[in-house]
GROMACS .gro file of N, CA and C in nm:
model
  459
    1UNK      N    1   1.293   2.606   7.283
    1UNK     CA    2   1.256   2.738   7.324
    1UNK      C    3   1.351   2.793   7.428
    2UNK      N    4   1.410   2.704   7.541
    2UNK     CA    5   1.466   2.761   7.644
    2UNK      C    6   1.636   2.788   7.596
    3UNK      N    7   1.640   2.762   7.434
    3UNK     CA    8   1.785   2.812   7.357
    3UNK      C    9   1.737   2.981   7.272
    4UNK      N   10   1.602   2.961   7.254
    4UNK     CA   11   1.629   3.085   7.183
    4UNK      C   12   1.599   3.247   7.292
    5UNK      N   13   1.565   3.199   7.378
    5UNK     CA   14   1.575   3.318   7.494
    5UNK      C   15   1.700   3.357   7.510
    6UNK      N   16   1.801   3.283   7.570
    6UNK     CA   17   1.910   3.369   7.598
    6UNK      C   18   2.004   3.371   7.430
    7UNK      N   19   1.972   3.305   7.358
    7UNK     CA   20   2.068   3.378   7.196
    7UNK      C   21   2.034   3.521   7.208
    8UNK      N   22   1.868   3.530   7.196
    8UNK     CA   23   1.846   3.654   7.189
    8UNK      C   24   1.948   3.748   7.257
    9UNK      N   25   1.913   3.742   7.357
    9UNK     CA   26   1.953   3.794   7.449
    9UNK      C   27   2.073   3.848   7.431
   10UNK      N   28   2.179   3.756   7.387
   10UNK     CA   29   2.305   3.791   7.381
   10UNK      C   30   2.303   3.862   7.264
   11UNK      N   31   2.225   3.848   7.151
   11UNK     CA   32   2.260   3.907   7.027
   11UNK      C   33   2.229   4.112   7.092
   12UNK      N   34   2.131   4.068   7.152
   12UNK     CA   35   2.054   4.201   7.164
   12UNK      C   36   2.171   4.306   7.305
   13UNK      N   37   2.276   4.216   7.378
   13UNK     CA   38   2.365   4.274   7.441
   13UNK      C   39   2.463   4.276   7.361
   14UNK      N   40   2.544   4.205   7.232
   14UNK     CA   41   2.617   4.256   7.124
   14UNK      C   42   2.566   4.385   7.077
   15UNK      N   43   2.489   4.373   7.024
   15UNK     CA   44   2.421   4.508   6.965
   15UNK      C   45   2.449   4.611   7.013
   16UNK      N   46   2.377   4.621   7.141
   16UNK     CA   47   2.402   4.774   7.258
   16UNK      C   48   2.513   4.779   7.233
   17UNK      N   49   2.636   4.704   7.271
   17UNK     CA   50   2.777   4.764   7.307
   17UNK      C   51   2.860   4.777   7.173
   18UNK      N   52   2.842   4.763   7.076
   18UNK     CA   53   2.916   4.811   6.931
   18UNK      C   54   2.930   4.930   6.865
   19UNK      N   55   2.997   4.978   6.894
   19UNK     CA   56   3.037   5.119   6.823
   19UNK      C   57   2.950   5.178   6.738
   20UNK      N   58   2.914   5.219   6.757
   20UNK     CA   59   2.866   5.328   6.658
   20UNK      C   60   2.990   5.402   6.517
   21UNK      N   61   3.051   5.479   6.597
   21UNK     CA   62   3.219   5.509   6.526
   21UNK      C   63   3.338   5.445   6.558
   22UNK      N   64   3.412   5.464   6.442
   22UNK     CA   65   3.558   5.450   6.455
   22UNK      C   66   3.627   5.515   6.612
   23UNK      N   67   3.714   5.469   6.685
   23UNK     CA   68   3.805   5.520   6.783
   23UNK      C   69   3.881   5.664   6.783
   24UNK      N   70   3.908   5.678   6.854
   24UNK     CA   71   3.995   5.854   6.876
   24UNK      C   72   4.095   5.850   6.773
   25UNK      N   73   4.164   5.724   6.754
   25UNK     CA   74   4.279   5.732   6.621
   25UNK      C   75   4.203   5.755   6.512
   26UNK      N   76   4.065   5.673   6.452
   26UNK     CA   77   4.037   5.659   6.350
   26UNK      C   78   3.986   5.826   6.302
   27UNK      N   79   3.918   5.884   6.388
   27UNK     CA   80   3.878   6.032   6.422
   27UNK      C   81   4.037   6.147   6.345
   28UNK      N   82   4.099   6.115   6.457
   28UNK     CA   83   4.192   6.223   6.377
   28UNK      C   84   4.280   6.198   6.290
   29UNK      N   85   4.254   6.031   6.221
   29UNK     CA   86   4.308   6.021   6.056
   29UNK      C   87   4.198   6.052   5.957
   30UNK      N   88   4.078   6.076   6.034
   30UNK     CA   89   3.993   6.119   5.908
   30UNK      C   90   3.994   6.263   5.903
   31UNK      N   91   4.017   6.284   6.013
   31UNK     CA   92   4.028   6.485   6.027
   31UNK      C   93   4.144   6.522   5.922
   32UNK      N   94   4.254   6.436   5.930
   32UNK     CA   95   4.386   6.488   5.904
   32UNK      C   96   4.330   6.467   5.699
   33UNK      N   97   4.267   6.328   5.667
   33UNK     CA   98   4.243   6.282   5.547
   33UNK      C   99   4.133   6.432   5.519
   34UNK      N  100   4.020   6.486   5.585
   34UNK     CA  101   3.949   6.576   5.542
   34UNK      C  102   4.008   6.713   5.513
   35UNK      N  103   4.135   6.751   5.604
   35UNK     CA  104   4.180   6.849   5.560
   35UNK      C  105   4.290   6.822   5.420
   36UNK      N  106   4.326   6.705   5.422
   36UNK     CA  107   4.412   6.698   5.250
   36UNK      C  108   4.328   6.734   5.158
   37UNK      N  109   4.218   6.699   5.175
   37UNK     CA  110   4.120   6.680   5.077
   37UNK      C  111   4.058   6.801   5.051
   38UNK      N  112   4.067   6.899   5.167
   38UNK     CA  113   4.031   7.045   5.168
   38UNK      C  114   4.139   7.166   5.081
   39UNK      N  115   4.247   7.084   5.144
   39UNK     CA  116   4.363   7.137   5.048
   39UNK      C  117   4.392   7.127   4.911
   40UNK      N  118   4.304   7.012   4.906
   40UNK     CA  119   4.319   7.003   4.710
   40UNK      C  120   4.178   7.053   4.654
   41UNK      N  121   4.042   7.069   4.735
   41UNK     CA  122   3.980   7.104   4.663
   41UNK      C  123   3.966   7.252   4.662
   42UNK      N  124   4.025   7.284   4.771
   42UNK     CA  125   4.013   7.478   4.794
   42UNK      C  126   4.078   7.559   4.810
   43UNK      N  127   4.219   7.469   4.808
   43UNK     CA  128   4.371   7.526   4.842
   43UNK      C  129   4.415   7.494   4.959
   44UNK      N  130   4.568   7.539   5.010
   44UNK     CA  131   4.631   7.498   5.096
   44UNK      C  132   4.607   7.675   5.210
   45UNK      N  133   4.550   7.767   5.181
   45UNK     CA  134   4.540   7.885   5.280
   45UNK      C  135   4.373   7.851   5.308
   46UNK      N  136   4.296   7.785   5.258
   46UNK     CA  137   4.160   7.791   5.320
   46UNK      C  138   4.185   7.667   5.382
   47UNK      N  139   4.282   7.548   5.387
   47UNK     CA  140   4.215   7.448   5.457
   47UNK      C  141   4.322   7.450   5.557
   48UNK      N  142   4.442   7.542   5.551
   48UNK     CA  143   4.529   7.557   5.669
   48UNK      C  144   4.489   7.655   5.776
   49UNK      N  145   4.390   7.717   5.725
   49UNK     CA  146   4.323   7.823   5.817
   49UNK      C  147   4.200   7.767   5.855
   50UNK      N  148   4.105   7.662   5.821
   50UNK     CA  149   3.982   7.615   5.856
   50UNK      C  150   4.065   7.469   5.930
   51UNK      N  151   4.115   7.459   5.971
   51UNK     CA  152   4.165   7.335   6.055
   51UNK      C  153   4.272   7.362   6.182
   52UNK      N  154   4.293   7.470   6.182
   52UNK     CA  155   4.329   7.541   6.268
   52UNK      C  156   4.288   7.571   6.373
   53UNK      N  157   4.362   7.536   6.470
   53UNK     CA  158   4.304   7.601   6.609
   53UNK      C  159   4.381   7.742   6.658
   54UNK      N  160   4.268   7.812   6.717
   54UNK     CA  161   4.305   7.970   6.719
   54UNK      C  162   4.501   7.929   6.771
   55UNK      N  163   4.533   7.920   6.832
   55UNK     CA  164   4.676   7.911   6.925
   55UNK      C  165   4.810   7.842   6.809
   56UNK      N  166   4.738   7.794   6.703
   56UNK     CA  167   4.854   7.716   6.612
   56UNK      C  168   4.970   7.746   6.554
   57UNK      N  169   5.095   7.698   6.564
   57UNK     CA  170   5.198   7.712   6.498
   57UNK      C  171   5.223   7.659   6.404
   58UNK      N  172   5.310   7.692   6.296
   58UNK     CA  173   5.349   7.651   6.191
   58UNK      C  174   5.445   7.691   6.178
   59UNK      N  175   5.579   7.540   6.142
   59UNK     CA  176   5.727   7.556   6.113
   59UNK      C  177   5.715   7.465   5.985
   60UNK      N  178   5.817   7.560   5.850
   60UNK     CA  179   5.812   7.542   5.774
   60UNK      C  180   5.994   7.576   5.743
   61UNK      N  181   6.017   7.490   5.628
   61UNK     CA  182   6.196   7.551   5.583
   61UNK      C  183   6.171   7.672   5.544
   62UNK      N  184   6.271   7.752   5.626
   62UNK     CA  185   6.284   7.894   5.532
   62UNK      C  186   6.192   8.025   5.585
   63UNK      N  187   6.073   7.982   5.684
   63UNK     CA  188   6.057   8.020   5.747
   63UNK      C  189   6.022   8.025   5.896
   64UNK      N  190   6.072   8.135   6.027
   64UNK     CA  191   6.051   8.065   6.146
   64UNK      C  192   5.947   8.036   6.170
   65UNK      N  193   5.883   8.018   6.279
   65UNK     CA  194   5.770   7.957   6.373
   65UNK      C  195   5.632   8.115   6.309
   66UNK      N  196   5.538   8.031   6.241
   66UNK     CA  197   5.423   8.104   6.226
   66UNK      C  198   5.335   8.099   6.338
   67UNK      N  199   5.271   8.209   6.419
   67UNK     CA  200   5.222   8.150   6.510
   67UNK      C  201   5.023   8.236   6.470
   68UNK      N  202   4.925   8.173   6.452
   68UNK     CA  203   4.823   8.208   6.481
   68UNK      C  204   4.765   8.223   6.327
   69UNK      N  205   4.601   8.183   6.321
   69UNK     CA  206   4.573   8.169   6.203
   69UNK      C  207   4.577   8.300   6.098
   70UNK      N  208   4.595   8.432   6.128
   70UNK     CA  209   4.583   8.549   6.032
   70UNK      C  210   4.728   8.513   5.986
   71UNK      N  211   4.824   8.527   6.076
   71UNK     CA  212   4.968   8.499   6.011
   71UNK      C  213   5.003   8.328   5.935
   72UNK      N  214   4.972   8.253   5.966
   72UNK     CA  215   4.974   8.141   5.904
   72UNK      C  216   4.891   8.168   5.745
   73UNK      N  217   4.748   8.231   5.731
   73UNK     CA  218   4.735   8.267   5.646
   73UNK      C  219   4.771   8.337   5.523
   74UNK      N  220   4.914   8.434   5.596
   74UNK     CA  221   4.950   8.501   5.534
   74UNK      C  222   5.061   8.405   5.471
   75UNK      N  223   5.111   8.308   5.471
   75UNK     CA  224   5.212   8.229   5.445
   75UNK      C  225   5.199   8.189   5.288
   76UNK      N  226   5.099   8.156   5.291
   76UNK     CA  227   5.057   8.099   5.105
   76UNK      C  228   5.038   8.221   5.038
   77UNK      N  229   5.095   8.147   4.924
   77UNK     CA  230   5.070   8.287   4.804
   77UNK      C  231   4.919   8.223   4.762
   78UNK      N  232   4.864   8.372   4.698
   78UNK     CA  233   4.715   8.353   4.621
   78UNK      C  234   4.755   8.431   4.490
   79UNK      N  235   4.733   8.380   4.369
   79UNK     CA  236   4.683   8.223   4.357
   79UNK      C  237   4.837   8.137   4.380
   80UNK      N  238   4.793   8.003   4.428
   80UNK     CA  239   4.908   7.903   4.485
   80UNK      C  240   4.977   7.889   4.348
   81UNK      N  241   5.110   7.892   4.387
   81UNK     CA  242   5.217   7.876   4.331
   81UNK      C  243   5.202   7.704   4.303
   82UNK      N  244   5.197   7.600   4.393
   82UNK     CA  245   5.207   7.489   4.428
   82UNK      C  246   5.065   7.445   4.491
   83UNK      N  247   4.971   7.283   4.428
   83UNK     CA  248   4.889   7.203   4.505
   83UNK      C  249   4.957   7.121   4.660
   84UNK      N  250   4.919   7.093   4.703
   84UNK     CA  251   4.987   7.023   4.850
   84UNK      C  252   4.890   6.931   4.838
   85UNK      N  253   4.932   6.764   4.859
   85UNK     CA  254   4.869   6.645   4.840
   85UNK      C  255   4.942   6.598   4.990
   86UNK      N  256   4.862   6.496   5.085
   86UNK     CA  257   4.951   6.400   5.150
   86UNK      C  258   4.836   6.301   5.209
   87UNK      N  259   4.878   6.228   5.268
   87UNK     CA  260   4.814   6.066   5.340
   87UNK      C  261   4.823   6.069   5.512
   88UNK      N  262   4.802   6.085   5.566
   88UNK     CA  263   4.863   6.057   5.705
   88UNK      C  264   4.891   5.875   5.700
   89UNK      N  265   5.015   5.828   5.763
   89UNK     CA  266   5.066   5.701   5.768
   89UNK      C  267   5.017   5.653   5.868
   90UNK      N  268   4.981   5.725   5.996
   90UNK     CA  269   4.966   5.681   6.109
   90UNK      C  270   4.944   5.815   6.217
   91UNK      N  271   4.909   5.754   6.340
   91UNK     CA  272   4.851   5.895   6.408
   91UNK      C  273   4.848   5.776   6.577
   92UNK      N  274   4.830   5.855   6.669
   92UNK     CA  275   4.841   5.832   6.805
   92UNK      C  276   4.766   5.950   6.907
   93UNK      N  277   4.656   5.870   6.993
   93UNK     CA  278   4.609   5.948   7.085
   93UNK      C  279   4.678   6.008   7.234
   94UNK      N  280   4.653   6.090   7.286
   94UNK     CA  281   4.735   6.048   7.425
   94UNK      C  282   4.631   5.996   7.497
   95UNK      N  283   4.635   5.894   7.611
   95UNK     CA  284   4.570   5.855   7.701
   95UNK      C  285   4.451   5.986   7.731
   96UNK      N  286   4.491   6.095   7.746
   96UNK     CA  287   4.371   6.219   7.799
   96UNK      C  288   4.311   6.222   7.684
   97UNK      N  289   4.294   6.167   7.578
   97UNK     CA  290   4.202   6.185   7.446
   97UNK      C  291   4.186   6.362   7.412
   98UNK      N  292   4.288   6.450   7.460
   98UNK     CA  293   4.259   6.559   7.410
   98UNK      C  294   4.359   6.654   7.308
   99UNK      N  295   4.462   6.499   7.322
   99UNK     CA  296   4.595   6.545   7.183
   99UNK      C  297   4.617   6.444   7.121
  100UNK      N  298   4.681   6.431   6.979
  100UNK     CA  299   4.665   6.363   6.959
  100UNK      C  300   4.811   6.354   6.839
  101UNK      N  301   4.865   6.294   6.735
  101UNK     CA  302   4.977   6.374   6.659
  101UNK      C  303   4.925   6.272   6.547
  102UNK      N  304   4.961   6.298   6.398
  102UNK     CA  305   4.975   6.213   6.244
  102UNK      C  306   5.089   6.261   6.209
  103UNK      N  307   5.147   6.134   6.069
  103UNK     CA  308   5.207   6.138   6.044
  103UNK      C  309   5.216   6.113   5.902
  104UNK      N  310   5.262   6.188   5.813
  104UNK     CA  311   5.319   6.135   5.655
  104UNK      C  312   5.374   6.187   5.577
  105UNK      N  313   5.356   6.143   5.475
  105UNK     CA  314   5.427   6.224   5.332
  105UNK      C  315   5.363   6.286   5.282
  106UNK      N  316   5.418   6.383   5.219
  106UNK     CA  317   5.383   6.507   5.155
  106UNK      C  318   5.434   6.519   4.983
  107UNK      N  319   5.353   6.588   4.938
  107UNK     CA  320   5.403   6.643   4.826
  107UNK      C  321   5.334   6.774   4.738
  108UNK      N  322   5.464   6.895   4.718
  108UNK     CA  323   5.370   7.047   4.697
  108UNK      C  324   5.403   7.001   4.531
  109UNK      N  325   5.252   7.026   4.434
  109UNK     CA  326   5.277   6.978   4.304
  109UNK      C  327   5.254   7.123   4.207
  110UNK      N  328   5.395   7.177   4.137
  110UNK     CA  329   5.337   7.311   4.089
  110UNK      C  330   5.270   7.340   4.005
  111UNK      N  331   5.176   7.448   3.972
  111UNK     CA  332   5.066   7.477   3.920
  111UNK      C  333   5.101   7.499   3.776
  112UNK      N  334   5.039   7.432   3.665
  112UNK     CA  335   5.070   7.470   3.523
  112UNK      C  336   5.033   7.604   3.521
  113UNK      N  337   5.154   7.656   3.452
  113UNK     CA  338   5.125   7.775   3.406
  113UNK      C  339   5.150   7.876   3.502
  114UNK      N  340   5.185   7.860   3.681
  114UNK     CA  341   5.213   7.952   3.794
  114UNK      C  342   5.366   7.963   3.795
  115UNK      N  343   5.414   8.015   3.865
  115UNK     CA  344   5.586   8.031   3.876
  115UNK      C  345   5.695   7.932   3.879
  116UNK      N  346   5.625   7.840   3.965
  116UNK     CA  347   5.696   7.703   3.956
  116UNK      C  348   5.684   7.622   3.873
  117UNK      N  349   5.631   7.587   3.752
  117UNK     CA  350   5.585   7.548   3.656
  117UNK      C  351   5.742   7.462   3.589
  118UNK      N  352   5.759   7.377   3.551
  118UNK     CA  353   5.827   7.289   3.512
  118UNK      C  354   5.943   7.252   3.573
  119UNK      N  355   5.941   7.317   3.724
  119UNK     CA  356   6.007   7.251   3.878
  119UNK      C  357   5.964   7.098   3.904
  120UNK      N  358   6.060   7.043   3.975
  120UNK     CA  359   5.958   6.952   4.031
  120UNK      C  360   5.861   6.923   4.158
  121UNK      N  361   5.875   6.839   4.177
  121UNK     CA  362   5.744   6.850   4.337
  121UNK      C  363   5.795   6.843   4.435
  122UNK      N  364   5.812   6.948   4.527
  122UNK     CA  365   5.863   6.973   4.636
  122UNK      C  366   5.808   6.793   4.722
  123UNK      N  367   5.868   6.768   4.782
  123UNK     CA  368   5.870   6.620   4.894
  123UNK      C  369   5.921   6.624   5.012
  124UNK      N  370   5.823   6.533   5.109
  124UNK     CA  371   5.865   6.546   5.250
  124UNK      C  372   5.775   6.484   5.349
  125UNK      N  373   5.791   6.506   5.475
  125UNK     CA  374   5.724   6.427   5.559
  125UNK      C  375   5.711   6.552   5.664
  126UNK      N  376   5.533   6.529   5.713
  126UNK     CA  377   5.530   6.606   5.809
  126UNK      C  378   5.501   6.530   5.932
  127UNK      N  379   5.444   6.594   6.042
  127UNK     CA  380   5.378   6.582   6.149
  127UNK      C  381   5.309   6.685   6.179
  128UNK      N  382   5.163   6.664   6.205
  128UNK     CA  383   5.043   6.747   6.314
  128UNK      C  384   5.046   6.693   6.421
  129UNK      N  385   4.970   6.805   6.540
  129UNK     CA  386   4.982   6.778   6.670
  129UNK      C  387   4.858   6.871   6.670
  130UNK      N  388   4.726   6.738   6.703
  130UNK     CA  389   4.609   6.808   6.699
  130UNK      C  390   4.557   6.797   6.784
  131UNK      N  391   4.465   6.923   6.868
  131UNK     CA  392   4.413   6.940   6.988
  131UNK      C  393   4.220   6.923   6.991
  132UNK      N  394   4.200   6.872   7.120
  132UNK     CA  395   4.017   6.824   7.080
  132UNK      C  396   3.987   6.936   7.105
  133UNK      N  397   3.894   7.026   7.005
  133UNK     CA  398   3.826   7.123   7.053
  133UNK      C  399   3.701   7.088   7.181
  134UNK      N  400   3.636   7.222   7.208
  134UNK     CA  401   3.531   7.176   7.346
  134UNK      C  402   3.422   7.131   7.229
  135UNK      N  403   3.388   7.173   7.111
  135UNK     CA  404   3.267   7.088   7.030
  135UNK      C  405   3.343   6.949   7.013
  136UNK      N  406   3.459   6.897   7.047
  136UNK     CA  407   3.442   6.769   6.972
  136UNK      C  408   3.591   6.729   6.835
  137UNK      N  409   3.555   6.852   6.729
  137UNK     CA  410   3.635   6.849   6.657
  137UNK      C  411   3.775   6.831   6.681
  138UNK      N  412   3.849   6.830   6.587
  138UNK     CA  413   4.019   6.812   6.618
  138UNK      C  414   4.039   6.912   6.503
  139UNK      N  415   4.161   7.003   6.581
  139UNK     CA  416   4.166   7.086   6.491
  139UNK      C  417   4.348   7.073   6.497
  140UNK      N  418   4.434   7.123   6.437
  140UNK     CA  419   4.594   7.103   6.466
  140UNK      C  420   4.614   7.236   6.513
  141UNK      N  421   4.738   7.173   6.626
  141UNK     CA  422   4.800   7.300   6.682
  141UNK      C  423   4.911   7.338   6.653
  142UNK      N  424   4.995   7.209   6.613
  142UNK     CA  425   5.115   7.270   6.588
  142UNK      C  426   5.143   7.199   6.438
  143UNK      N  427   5.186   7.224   6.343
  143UNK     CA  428   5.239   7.137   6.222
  143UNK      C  429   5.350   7.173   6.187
  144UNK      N  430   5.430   7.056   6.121
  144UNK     CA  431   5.586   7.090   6.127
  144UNK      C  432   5.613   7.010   5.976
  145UNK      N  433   5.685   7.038   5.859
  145UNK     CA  434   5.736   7.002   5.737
  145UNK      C  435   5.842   6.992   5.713
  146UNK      N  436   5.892   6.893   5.673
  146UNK     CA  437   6.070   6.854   5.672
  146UNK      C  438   6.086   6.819   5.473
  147UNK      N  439   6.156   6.868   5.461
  147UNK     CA  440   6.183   6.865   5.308
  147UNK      C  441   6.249   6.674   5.303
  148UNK      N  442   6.238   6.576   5.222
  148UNK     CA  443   6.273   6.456   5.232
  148UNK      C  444   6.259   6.404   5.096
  149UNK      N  445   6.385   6.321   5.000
  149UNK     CA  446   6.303   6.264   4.844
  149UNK      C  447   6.168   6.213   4.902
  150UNK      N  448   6.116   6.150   4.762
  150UNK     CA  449   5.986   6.095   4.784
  150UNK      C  450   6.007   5.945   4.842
  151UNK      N  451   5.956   5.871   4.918
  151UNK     CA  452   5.947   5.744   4.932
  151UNK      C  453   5.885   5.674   5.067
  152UNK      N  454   5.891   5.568   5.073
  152UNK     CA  455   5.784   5.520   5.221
  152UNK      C  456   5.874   5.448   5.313
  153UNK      N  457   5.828   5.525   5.444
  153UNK     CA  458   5.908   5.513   5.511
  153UNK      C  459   5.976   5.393   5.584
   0.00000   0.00000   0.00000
């Protein structure tokens, strides 16, 4: 008897202190994974504008520094010329848990039957630089796209 008091015990102080969620990294690779996933199911102007934080830039080839979600919006053609698919590889918090950056490959895949149509798939590697909103969320502030063949890095 005087063994199963403190097991308890300890099991029941494991318990309390175990996470509930994933860490601040795991957070804004799922943010970064929810907005790919937004991008393929609703396009690349609803999920570049719903992940957005009001202040965001966007540098892209070909064109300069987009700054703010009406103009970033205006960037994609409707209907998309091109799907946009990518992975984040990896991602990093800063110590203040209120920035944070990902990283990966990309690929814009063109639409049968849209303008680009028997092009091939634009490739590349980006980086986000995403800021904690005051609810919590992570939204990106700045995103940047580098044209690159396809392959891992």
């Amino acid at each position: 008897m005087k063994h199963w008091i403190p097991a308890s015990m300890m099991l029941a102080m494991t318990t309390a202190v175990s996470p509930v969620r994933g860490g601040p990294v795991d957070d804004v690779l799922a943010t970064d994974r929810a907005f790919a996933a937004a991008a393929k199911a609703r396009g690349a102007r609803a999920a570049f504008t719903e992940y957005a934080d009001p202040q965001a830039i966007m540098f892209r080839s070909g064109i300069g520094p987009v700054k703010g979600i009406e103009a970033i919006a205006g960037v994609f053609e409707e209907p998309a010329a091109a799907t946009p698919t990518w992975e984040p590889a990896a991602a990093e918090v800063a110590a203040s848990g209120d920035l944070a950056y990902s990283w990966g490959p990309y690929v814009w895949t063109p639409v049968p039957g849209g303008p680009l149509a028997g092009k091939p798939p634009a490739t590349g590697y980006y980086v986000s630089i995403w800021k904690k909103q005051p609810d919590g969320r992570w939204k990106w502030v700045v995103d940047l796209g580098v044209p690159a063949p396809p392959g891992k890095p």
